[in-house]
Amino acid sequence: MARLCALAVAVCVALTGCAQYDIARLAGDDTAGRNNGTAGSTLARQFLIDQLKPISIGLNTDATGDAAYTQTLPGGTNVVAVIPGTDLADEYVVVGAHYDHLGSSCQSKSSGDTICNGATDNAAGVAAALAIARSIAAQPTKPRRSVVIGLWDEEEDGLVGSRYYADHPLAPLADTVAYVNFDIQGANLLPSLRNKSFAVASESGGDRFEQIVRSAINGSTLDTEQLSSIFGQNRSDYVSFLGKQVPSVFFTDATGPCYHTNEDEIGVVDFGKLGQQIGIALNVTRQLANTSNPPTFAPNTPLVTYADAVVLQRATELIWRDRDRFSAQDQDTLNAIRTDLTNIVLDGRAAFGSDDVSTVLGHAATVVISILPKGECDGFLSPAEQQQARVLERFASR
């Protein structure tokens, strides 16, 4: 394992960061899809612990050694670590992502391949969390608040790992100022959406949290749109923390044609995009860890807002540019959605009502669930980008 860690350092120096190496290790065939309770999951978990040990402390104070970096739950194991803060060390920011995937139980889009590698879902999200941990740990000035890194197991079984942590927190949730979640990163849904990503649920921390997230987004060239919590469809680990009234933001690229297929491999990861996503979330995490004015949970926020309709209308216009990738029937559906959203936006904020809420929700579900996942799994990357990923995959598997 010492050789592996030394190799990781060499790769991180040679490339633009460790995220590429992390994904190659987590989403390689040797981890066999990282299904909980398997040898592949154990291999992935040990890799994560090895990455965290030099930069953090195990959060499980009832254990020692590697076990201090784990939280055992029925059917799985979370990986948990903390980078201690300074004057506000008894307050926490949690940065998390699920590391499990589906083993061999996913849609097969190519024959002869039985492994669901889960590169964008969610090795890339784990790599983002690790990148933030490394960056914060490397700073000469440590954060005021402690930063917890939570890498969850059994997300694919119903958010089991993060729910277990929320019910059995190793850092008090009453002292946790916010949760930053990654699920599906470095993914492109279409050529027209290469520069589009989403930050979901920041309204859960009121105006202050929305301001922090918006400020980080504005410092990047990646067009990251803020959406209300409901547009995460309660399908990722941010829900576990919202249920405990912890302000949460969920960074995601949504579900495209690679989602839960055997072609979600390192060759479809957009590492340029992932780097920008890491930069935005790192900015958010640093602000949360150091601010004297942290967000507080905002109950009873609107389910859907006019701003959500504007975001979805803009995204639909971009999708329309790639309409030839869809069937005639889906093009008709997409055009009807496009027309409805445009009319809602043109009617203005003052006219936005309950009927519009239902329309926006229904249309969003149709696009995300019924239209975007169709077609070939394609990262929409240049041949040079794809070749770089393949070289890294071969190198990491040695």
Short mmCIF file of C-alpha atoms in Angstrom, two decimals:
data_model
loop_
_atom_site.label_atom_id
_atom_site.label_comp_id
_atom_site.label_asym_id
_atom_site.label_seq_id
_atom_site.Cartn_x
_atom_site.Cartn_y
_atom_site.Cartn_z
CA MET A 1 0.00 0.00 0.00
CA ALA A 2 2.95 2.35 0.57
CA ARG A 3 3.87 1.92 -3.09
CA LEU A 4 0.30 2.79 -4.06
CA CYS A 5 0.40 6.02 -2.04
CA ALA A 6 3.76 6.99 -3.56
CA LEU A 7 2.37 6.30 -7.01
CA ALA A 8 -0.64 8.46 -6.25
CA VAL A 9 1.61 11.39 -5.36
CA ALA A 10 3.55 11.00 -8.59
CA VAL A 11 0.37 10.98 -10.66
CA CYS A 12 -1.00 14.03 -8.86
CA VAL A 13 2.16 15.96 -9.66
CA ALA A 14 2.21 14.84 -13.28
CA LEU A 15 -1.42 15.71 -13.96
CA THR A 16 -3.59 18.65 -12.95
CA GLY A 17 -4.70 17.09 -9.66
CA CYS A 18 -5.45 13.90 -7.82
CA ALA A 19 -9.07 13.67 -8.95
CA GLN A 20 -8.19 11.83 -12.15
CA TYR A 21 -6.19 9.24 -10.25
CA ASP A 22 -8.90 8.85 -7.62
CA ILE A 23 -11.55 8.13 -10.24
CA ALA A 24 -9.31 5.69 -12.08
CA ARG A 25 -8.77 3.76 -8.86
CA LEU A 26 -12.38 3.83 -7.68
CA ALA A 27 -14.01 3.15 -11.03
CA GLY A 28 -11.56 0.60 -12.36
CA ASP A 29 -12.64 -2.95 -13.04
CA ASP A 30 -10.82 -4.22 -9.94
CA THR A 31 -13.41 -2.61 -7.65
CA ALA A 32 -16.12 -4.44 -9.63
CA GLY A 33 -18.76 -1.72 -9.28
CA ARG A 34 -18.24 -1.05 -5.54
CA ASN A 35 -21.42 -2.76 -4.40
CA ASN A 36 -21.67 -2.77 -0.62
CA GLY A 37 -20.56 -5.94 1.12
CA THR A 38 -18.26 -7.03 -1.71
CA ALA A 39 -14.51 -7.36 -2.11
CA GLY A 40 -14.62 -4.44 -4.56
CA SER A 41 -16.24 -2.25 -1.93
CA THR A 42 -13.56 -3.23 0.59
CA LEU A 43 -10.85 -2.36 -1.93
CA ALA A 44 -12.42 1.04 -2.62
CA ARG A 45 -12.89 1.75 1.08
CA GLN A 46 -9.25 0.96 1.88
CA PHE A 47 -8.13 3.27 -0.91
CA LEU A 48 -10.24 6.08 0.57
CA ILE A 49 -8.85 5.53 4.05
CA ASP A 50 -5.30 5.55 2.68
CA GLN A 51 -5.98 8.90 1.01
CA LEU A 52 -7.49 10.45 4.14
CA LYS A 53 -5.01 9.23 6.76
CA PRO A 54 -2.18 11.66 5.86
CA ILE A 55 -4.46 14.71 5.94
CA SER A 56 -7.12 14.06 8.58
CA ILE A 57 -8.14 12.28 11.78
CA GLY A 58 -10.55 9.37 11.95
CA LEU A 59 -13.92 10.65 13.15
CA ASN A 60 -14.86 7.44 14.97
CA THR A 61 -13.27 8.07 18.37
CA ASP A 62 -14.41 4.68 19.65
CA ALA A 63 -11.92 2.94 17.35
CA THR A 64 -8.24 3.10 16.49
CA GLY A 65 -6.15 2.70 13.37
CA ASP A 66 -8.01 2.34 10.10
CA ALA A 67 -11.21 1.54 11.96
CA ALA A 68 -11.28 5.11 13.28
CA TYR A 69 -12.05 6.14 9.70
CA THR A 70 -15.11 3.92 9.46
CA GLN A 71 -18.68 3.83 10.67
CA THR A 72 -20.23 0.38 10.45
CA LEU A 73 -23.91 0.15 9.60
CA PRO A 74 -26.21 -2.74 8.68
CA GLY A 75 -24.99 -3.99 5.31
CA GLY A 76 -22.23 -1.46 4.74
CA THR A 77 -19.52 0.88 6.00
CA ASN A 78 -19.21 4.66 5.81
CA VAL A 79 -15.79 6.31 5.63
CA VAL A 80 -15.57 9.29 8.00
CA ALA A 81 -12.75 11.71 8.79
CA VAL A 82 -12.27 15.20 10.18
CA ILE A 83 -9.84 18.06 9.59
CA PRO A 84 -9.87 19.89 12.94
CA GLY A 85 -10.68 23.57 13.01
CA THR A 86 -9.21 26.29 15.20
CA ASP A 87 -11.26 28.75 17.26
CA LEU A 88 -14.58 27.17 16.20
CA ALA A 89 -13.41 23.56 16.18
CA ASP A 90 -16.60 22.39 17.91
CA GLU A 91 -18.64 23.50 14.90
CA TYR A 92 -18.63 21.49 11.68
CA VAL A 93 -19.04 21.60 7.93
CA VAL A 94 -19.70 18.19 6.39
CA VAL A 95 -18.56 17.45 2.83
CA GLY A 96 -19.91 14.20 1.47
CA ALA A 97 -20.48 11.86 -1.45
CA HIS A 98 -21.50 8.23 -1.81
CA TYR A 99 -18.76 5.81 -2.84
CA ASP A 100 -20.89 2.72 -3.46
CA HIS A 101 -22.32 1.71 -6.82
CA LEU A 102 -24.27 -1.13 -8.39
CA GLY A 103 -21.83 -3.98 -8.88
CA SER A 104 -23.20 -5.63 -12.01
CA SER A 105 -26.84 -4.62 -11.59
CA CYS A 106 -27.19 -1.83 -14.13
CA GLN A 107 -28.39 -1.35 -17.70
CA SER A 108 -26.10 -2.97 -20.25
CA LYS A 109 -25.45 -0.68 -23.20
CA SER A 110 -22.47 -2.64 -24.48
CA SER A 111 -22.05 -6.40 -24.62
CA GLY A 112 -19.26 -8.28 -22.92
CA ASP A 113 -19.03 -5.85 -20.00
CA THR A 114 -20.77 -6.83 -16.77
CA ILE A 115 -19.27 -4.17 -14.49
CA CYS A 116 -21.12 -1.00 -13.49
CA ASN A 117 -18.02 1.13 -12.93
CA GLY A 118 -19.84 4.27 -11.79
CA ALA A 119 -17.23 6.83 -12.85
CA THR A 120 -19.46 9.90 -12.87
CA ASP A 121 -21.86 8.25 -10.39
CA ASN A 122 -20.16 8.62 -8.07
CA ALA A 123 -16.41 8.11 -8.17
CA ALA A 124 -16.17 11.69 -9.48
CA GLY A 125 -18.17 13.00 -6.53
CA VAL A 126 -15.89 11.17 -4.11
CA ALA A 127 -12.88 12.59 -5.93
CA ALA A 128 -14.33 16.07 -5.48
CA ALA A 129 -14.74 15.51 -1.73
CA LEU A 130 -11.17 14.22 -1.47
CA ALA A 131 -9.88 17.21 -3.46
CA ILE A 132 -11.52 19.58 -1.01
CA ALA A 133 -10.08 17.67 1.94
CA ARG A 134 -6.58 17.78 0.48
CA SER A 135 -6.79 21.47 -0.33
CA ILE A 136 -8.04 22.48 3.11
CA ALA A 137 -5.50 20.28 4.88
CA ALA A 138 -2.66 21.76 2.81
CA GLN A 139 -3.45 25.37 3.71
CA PRO A 140 -1.03 26.93 6.21
CA THR A 141 -3.99 28.64 7.89
CA LYS A 142 -6.42 26.00 9.11
CA PRO A 143 -10.18 26.57 8.93
CA ARG A 144 -12.02 28.00 11.92
CA ARG A 145 -14.59 25.19 11.89
CA SER A 146 -13.77 21.52 11.61
CA VAL A 147 -14.42 19.96 8.22
CA VAL A 148 -15.87 16.44 8.20
CA ILE A 149 -15.44 14.24 5.13
CA GLY A 150 -18.26 11.68 4.88
CA LEU A 151 -18.10 9.07 2.14
CA TRP A 152 -21.32 7.13 2.29
CA ASP A 153 -22.06 3.49 1.58
CA GLU A 154 -25.41 2.05 0.42
CA GLU A 155 -26.68 5.23 -1.24
CA GLU A 156 -27.88 3.14 -4.14
CA ASP A 157 -29.99 1.12 -1.68
CA GLY A 158 -31.95 4.16 -0.53
CA LEU A 159 -29.50 6.64 1.02
CA VAL A 160 -28.83 4.10 3.76
CA GLY A 161 -25.31 5.22 4.70
CA SER A 162 -26.01 8.93 5.04
CA ARG A 163 -29.31 8.28 6.81
CA TYR A 164 -27.44 6.12 9.31
CA TYR A 165 -24.92 8.88 9.91
CA ALA A 166 -27.71 11.43 10.32
CA ASP A 167 -29.33 9.19 12.91
CA HIS A 168 -26.00 8.33 14.58
CA PRO A 169 -23.83 11.40 13.94
CA LEU A 170 -20.16 11.27 14.88
CA ALA A 171 -20.11 15.07 14.95
CA PRO A 172 -23.16 16.71 16.54
CA LEU A 173 -25.69 17.78 13.93
CA ALA A 174 -26.79 20.61 16.20
CA ASP A 175 -23.28 22.01 15.72
CA THR A 176 -23.12 21.25 11.98
CA VAL A 177 -23.59 24.50 10.09
CA ALA A 178 -24.01 22.97 6.62
CA TYR A 179 -23.65 19.92 4.40
CA VAL A 180 -22.06 19.98 0.91
CA ASN A 181 -23.05 16.99 -1.25
CA PHE A 182 -21.69 15.64 -4.54
CA ASP A 183 -23.52 13.13 -6.70
CA ILE A 184 -22.80 12.77 -10.43
CA GLN A 185 -20.01 15.17 -11.33
CA GLY A 186 -17.91 15.69 -14.44
CA ALA A 187 -20.85 14.51 -16.58
CA ASN A 188 -22.22 16.05 -19.77
CA LEU A 189 -25.85 15.40 -20.62
CA LEU A 190 -25.57 16.76 -24.16
CA PRO A 191 -23.07 18.76 -26.24
CA SER A 192 -25.18 21.87 -25.58
CA LEU A 193 -24.91 21.30 -21.81
CA ARG A 194 -21.13 20.87 -21.55
CA ASN A 195 -20.85 24.09 -19.56
CA LYS A 196 -23.96 23.54 -17.44
CA SER A 197 -24.19 22.16 -13.91
CA PHE A 198 -26.57 22.52 -10.97
CA ALA A 199 -26.51 23.45 -7.28
CA VAL A 200 -29.66 22.17 -5.61
CA ALA A 201 -31.26 23.11 -2.25
CA SER A 202 -29.17 26.09 -1.13
CA GLU A 203 -32.44 27.82 -0.17
CA SER A 204 -32.43 25.42 2.79
CA GLY A 205 -29.97 27.80 4.46
CA GLY A 206 -31.92 30.94 3.62
CA ASP A 207 -30.57 34.00 1.86
CA ARG A 208 -27.17 33.62 3.54
CA PHE A 209 -26.51 30.16 2.12
CA GLU A 210 -27.80 31.13 -1.32
CA GLN A 211 -25.43 34.10 -1.22
CA ILE A 212 -22.46 31.90 -0.34
CA VAL A 213 -23.22 29.45 -3.14
CA ARG A 214 -23.92 32.22 -5.65
CA SER A 215 -20.69 33.98 -4.80
CA ALA A 216 -18.70 30.81 -5.44
CA ILE A 217 -20.52 30.21 -8.73
CA ASN A 218 -19.86 33.77 -9.87
CA GLY A 219 -16.15 33.19 -9.44
CA SER A 220 -16.18 30.38 -12.02
CA THR A 221 -16.69 30.18 -15.77
CA LEU A 222 -18.84 27.06 -15.32
CA ASP A 223 -22.52 27.96 -15.70
CA THR A 224 -23.88 26.44 -12.50
CA GLU A 225 -27.57 27.07 -11.92
CA GLN A 226 -29.24 27.13 -8.49
CA LEU A 227 -32.44 25.11 -8.13
CA SER A 228 -34.79 24.40 -5.25
CA SER A 229 -34.46 21.21 -3.24
CA ILE A 230 -37.32 19.36 -4.97
CA PHE A 231 -35.36 19.25 -8.23
CA GLY A 232 -32.91 16.84 -6.61
CA GLN A 233 -35.94 14.52 -6.51
CA ASN A 234 -34.92 13.43 -2.98
CA ARG A 235 -32.59 10.95 -4.67
CA SER A 236 -29.27 11.83 -3.06
CA ASP A 237 -27.70 12.13 0.37
CA TYR A 238 -28.51 15.80 0.88
CA VAL A 239 -32.00 14.63 1.89
CA SER A 240 -30.62 12.87 4.97
CA PHE A 241 -29.25 16.16 6.28
CA LEU A 242 -32.23 18.28 5.28
CA GLY A 243 -34.33 15.87 7.33
CA LYS A 244 -32.26 16.90 10.36
CA GLN A 245 -32.58 20.61 9.53
CA VAL A 246 -28.98 21.02 8.39
CA PRO A 247 -28.64 23.53 5.52
CA SER A 248 -27.48 21.57 2.47
CA VAL A 249 -26.38 22.10 -1.10
CA PHE A 250 -26.29 19.29 -3.66
CA PHE A 251 -23.91 19.70 -6.61
CA THR A 252 -24.94 17.53 -9.55
CA ASP A 253 -24.96 17.16 -13.33
CA ALA A 254 -28.29 15.25 -13.25
CA THR A 255 -28.98 11.95 -14.99
CA GLY A 256 -27.98 11.47 -18.62
CA PRO A 257 -27.54 8.53 -20.99
CA CYS A 258 -24.63 7.08 -18.98
CA TYR A 259 -26.61 6.98 -15.72
CA HIS A 260 -26.71 3.49 -14.19
CA THR A 261 -25.24 1.85 -17.28
CA ASN A 262 -22.14 -0.26 -17.81
CA GLU A 263 -20.65 2.53 -19.94
CA ASP A 264 -20.27 5.01 -17.08
CA GLU A 265 -16.50 4.63 -17.19
CA ILE A 266 -13.57 7.01 -16.84
CA GLY A 267 -13.59 7.74 -20.58
CA VAL A 268 -16.81 9.78 -20.26
CA VAL A 269 -15.65 11.97 -17.35
CA ASP A 270 -15.14 15.62 -18.29
CA PHE A 271 -12.14 16.42 -16.10
CA GLY A 272 -12.07 20.09 -17.11
CA LYS A 273 -15.63 20.46 -15.90
CA LEU A 274 -14.90 18.47 -12.76
CA GLY A 275 -12.03 20.80 -11.93
CA GLN A 276 -14.36 23.79 -12.11
CA GLN A 277 -16.94 22.01 -9.97
CA ILE A 278 -14.30 21.28 -7.35
CA GLY A 279 -13.27 24.93 -7.38
CA ILE A 280 -16.82 26.13 -6.77
CA ALA A 281 -17.48 23.67 -3.95
CA LEU A 282 -14.09 24.37 -2.35
CA ASN A 283 -14.97 28.07 -2.28
CA VAL A 284 -18.32 27.25 -0.66
CA THR A 285 -16.69 24.95 1.91
CA ARG A 286 -14.04 27.50 2.85
CA GLN A 287 -16.65 30.22 3.31
CA LEU A 288 -18.76 27.95 5.47
CA ALA A 289 -15.77 26.90 7.54
CA ASN A 290 -14.58 30.45 8.19
CA THR A 291 -17.54 32.83 8.16
CA SER A 292 -18.69 34.64 11.27
CA ASN A 293 -22.20 34.60 9.80
CA PRO A 294 -23.06 30.97 8.96
CA PRO A 295 -26.40 30.03 7.43
CA THR A 296 -29.25 28.73 9.54
CA PHE A 297 -31.87 26.26 8.42
CA ALA A 298 -34.82 27.90 6.67
CA PRO A 299 -38.06 25.94 7.14
CA ASN A 300 -41.13 26.19 4.92
CA THR A 301 -39.36 27.39 1.79
CA PRO A 302 -41.43 27.37 -1.43
CA LEU A 303 -41.51 24.06 -3.26
CA VAL A 304 -40.89 25.72 -6.64
CA THR A 305 -40.11 29.35 -7.43
CA TYR A 306 -40.28 31.55 -10.48
CA ALA A 307 -36.46 31.50 -10.49
CA ASP A 308 -36.61 27.71 -10.94
CA ALA A 309 -38.82 28.17 -13.99
CA VAL A 310 -36.29 30.60 -15.47
CA VAL A 311 -33.43 28.16 -14.93
CA LEU A 312 -35.34 25.27 -16.49
CA GLN A 313 -36.47 27.39 -19.43
CA ARG A 314 -32.84 28.31 -20.17
CA ALA A 315 -31.75 24.68 -19.92
CA THR A 316 -34.57 23.54 -22.21
CA GLU A 317 -33.54 26.06 -24.85
CA LEU A 318 -30.05 24.58 -24.80
CA ILE A 319 -31.40 21.03 -25.00
CA TRP A 320 -33.48 22.07 -28.01
CA ARG A 321 -30.27 22.72 -29.93
CA ASP A 322 -29.58 18.97 -29.72
CA ARG A 323 -33.12 17.90 -30.61
CA ASP A 324 -31.92 15.79 -33.53
CA ARG A 325 -30.50 13.33 -31.00
CA PHE A 326 -34.05 12.44 -29.92
CA SER A 327 -36.95 10.67 -31.56
CA ALA A 328 -39.69 12.64 -33.30
CA GLN A 329 -42.03 11.89 -30.41
CA ASP A 330 -39.54 13.14 -27.81
CA GLN A 331 -38.90 16.23 -29.93
CA ASP A 332 -42.64 17.01 -29.89
CA THR A 333 -42.71 16.52 -26.12
CA LEU A 334 -39.63 18.67 -25.65
CA ASN A 335 -41.02 21.43 -27.83
CA ALA A 336 -44.29 21.47 -25.87
CA ILE A 337 -42.32 21.73 -22.63
CA ARG A 338 -40.21 24.49 -24.12
CA THR A 339 -43.32 26.44 -25.10
CA ASP A 340 -44.93 26.06 -21.67
CA LEU A 341 -41.82 27.15 -19.79
CA THR A 342 -41.29 30.12 -22.10
CA ASN A 343 -44.86 31.28 -21.52
CA ILE A 344 -44.48 30.95 -17.75
CA VAL A 345 -41.30 33.02 -17.80
CA LEU A 346 -42.83 35.65 -20.08
CA ASP A 347 -45.86 35.96 -17.78
CA GLY A 348 -43.50 37.16 -15.07
CA ARG A 349 -42.84 36.57 -11.39
CA ALA A 350 -46.06 38.19 -10.19
CA ALA A 351 -48.20 35.78 -12.22
CA PHE A 352 -46.40 32.65 -11.02
CA GLY A 353 -48.95 30.47 -9.23
CA SER A 354 -49.83 26.95 -8.12
CA ASP A 355 -50.72 25.79 -11.64
CA ASP A 356 -47.28 26.91 -12.80
CA VAL A 357 -45.67 24.99 -9.94
CA SER A 358 -47.33 21.77 -11.10
CA THR A 359 -46.38 22.43 -14.72
CA VAL A 360 -42.75 23.12 -13.92
CA LEU A 361 -42.44 20.04 -11.71
CA GLY A 362 -44.05 17.77 -14.26
CA HIS A 363 -41.97 19.05 -17.12
CA ALA A 364 -38.73 18.80 -15.14
CA ALA A 365 -39.48 15.18 -14.29
CA THR A 366 -40.27 14.36 -17.92
CA VAL A 367 -37.02 15.86 -19.20
CA VAL A 368 -34.77 14.35 -16.53
CA ILE A 369 -36.37 10.91 -16.31
CA SER A 370 -37.87 10.27 -19.74
CA ILE A 371 -35.81 12.23 -22.27
CA LEU A 372 -32.24 12.98 -21.19
CA PRO A 373 -31.28 9.40 -20.23
CA LYS A 374 -32.02 8.17 -23.76
CA GLY A 375 -29.39 7.67 -26.43
CA GLU A 376 -25.78 6.60 -26.41
CA CYS A 377 -23.57 7.03 -23.37
CA ASP A 378 -21.22 9.69 -24.67
CA GLY A 379 -19.23 12.15 -22.58
CA PHE A 380 -19.24 14.49 -25.59
CA LEU A 381 -15.50 14.89 -25.19
CA SER A 382 -12.80 15.43 -27.77
CA PRO A 383 -10.76 12.40 -28.91
CA ALA A 384 -7.75 13.83 -27.08
CA GLU A 385 -9.71 14.07 -23.83
CA GLN A 386 -10.94 10.50 -24.20
CA GLN A 387 -7.45 9.22 -24.95
CA GLN A 388 -6.06 10.94 -21.85
CA ALA A 389 -8.64 9.16 -19.71
CA ARG A 390 -7.83 5.78 -21.23
CA VAL A 391 -4.10 6.25 -20.63
CA LEU A 392 -4.76 7.15 -16.99
CA GLU A 393 -7.03 4.14 -16.54
CA ARG A 394 -4.34 1.78 -17.79
CA PHE A 395 -1.69 3.44 -15.64
CA ALA A 396 -3.78 3.34 -12.46
CA SER A 397 -4.61 -0.32 -12.92
CA ARG A 398 -0.96 -1.40 -12.80
#
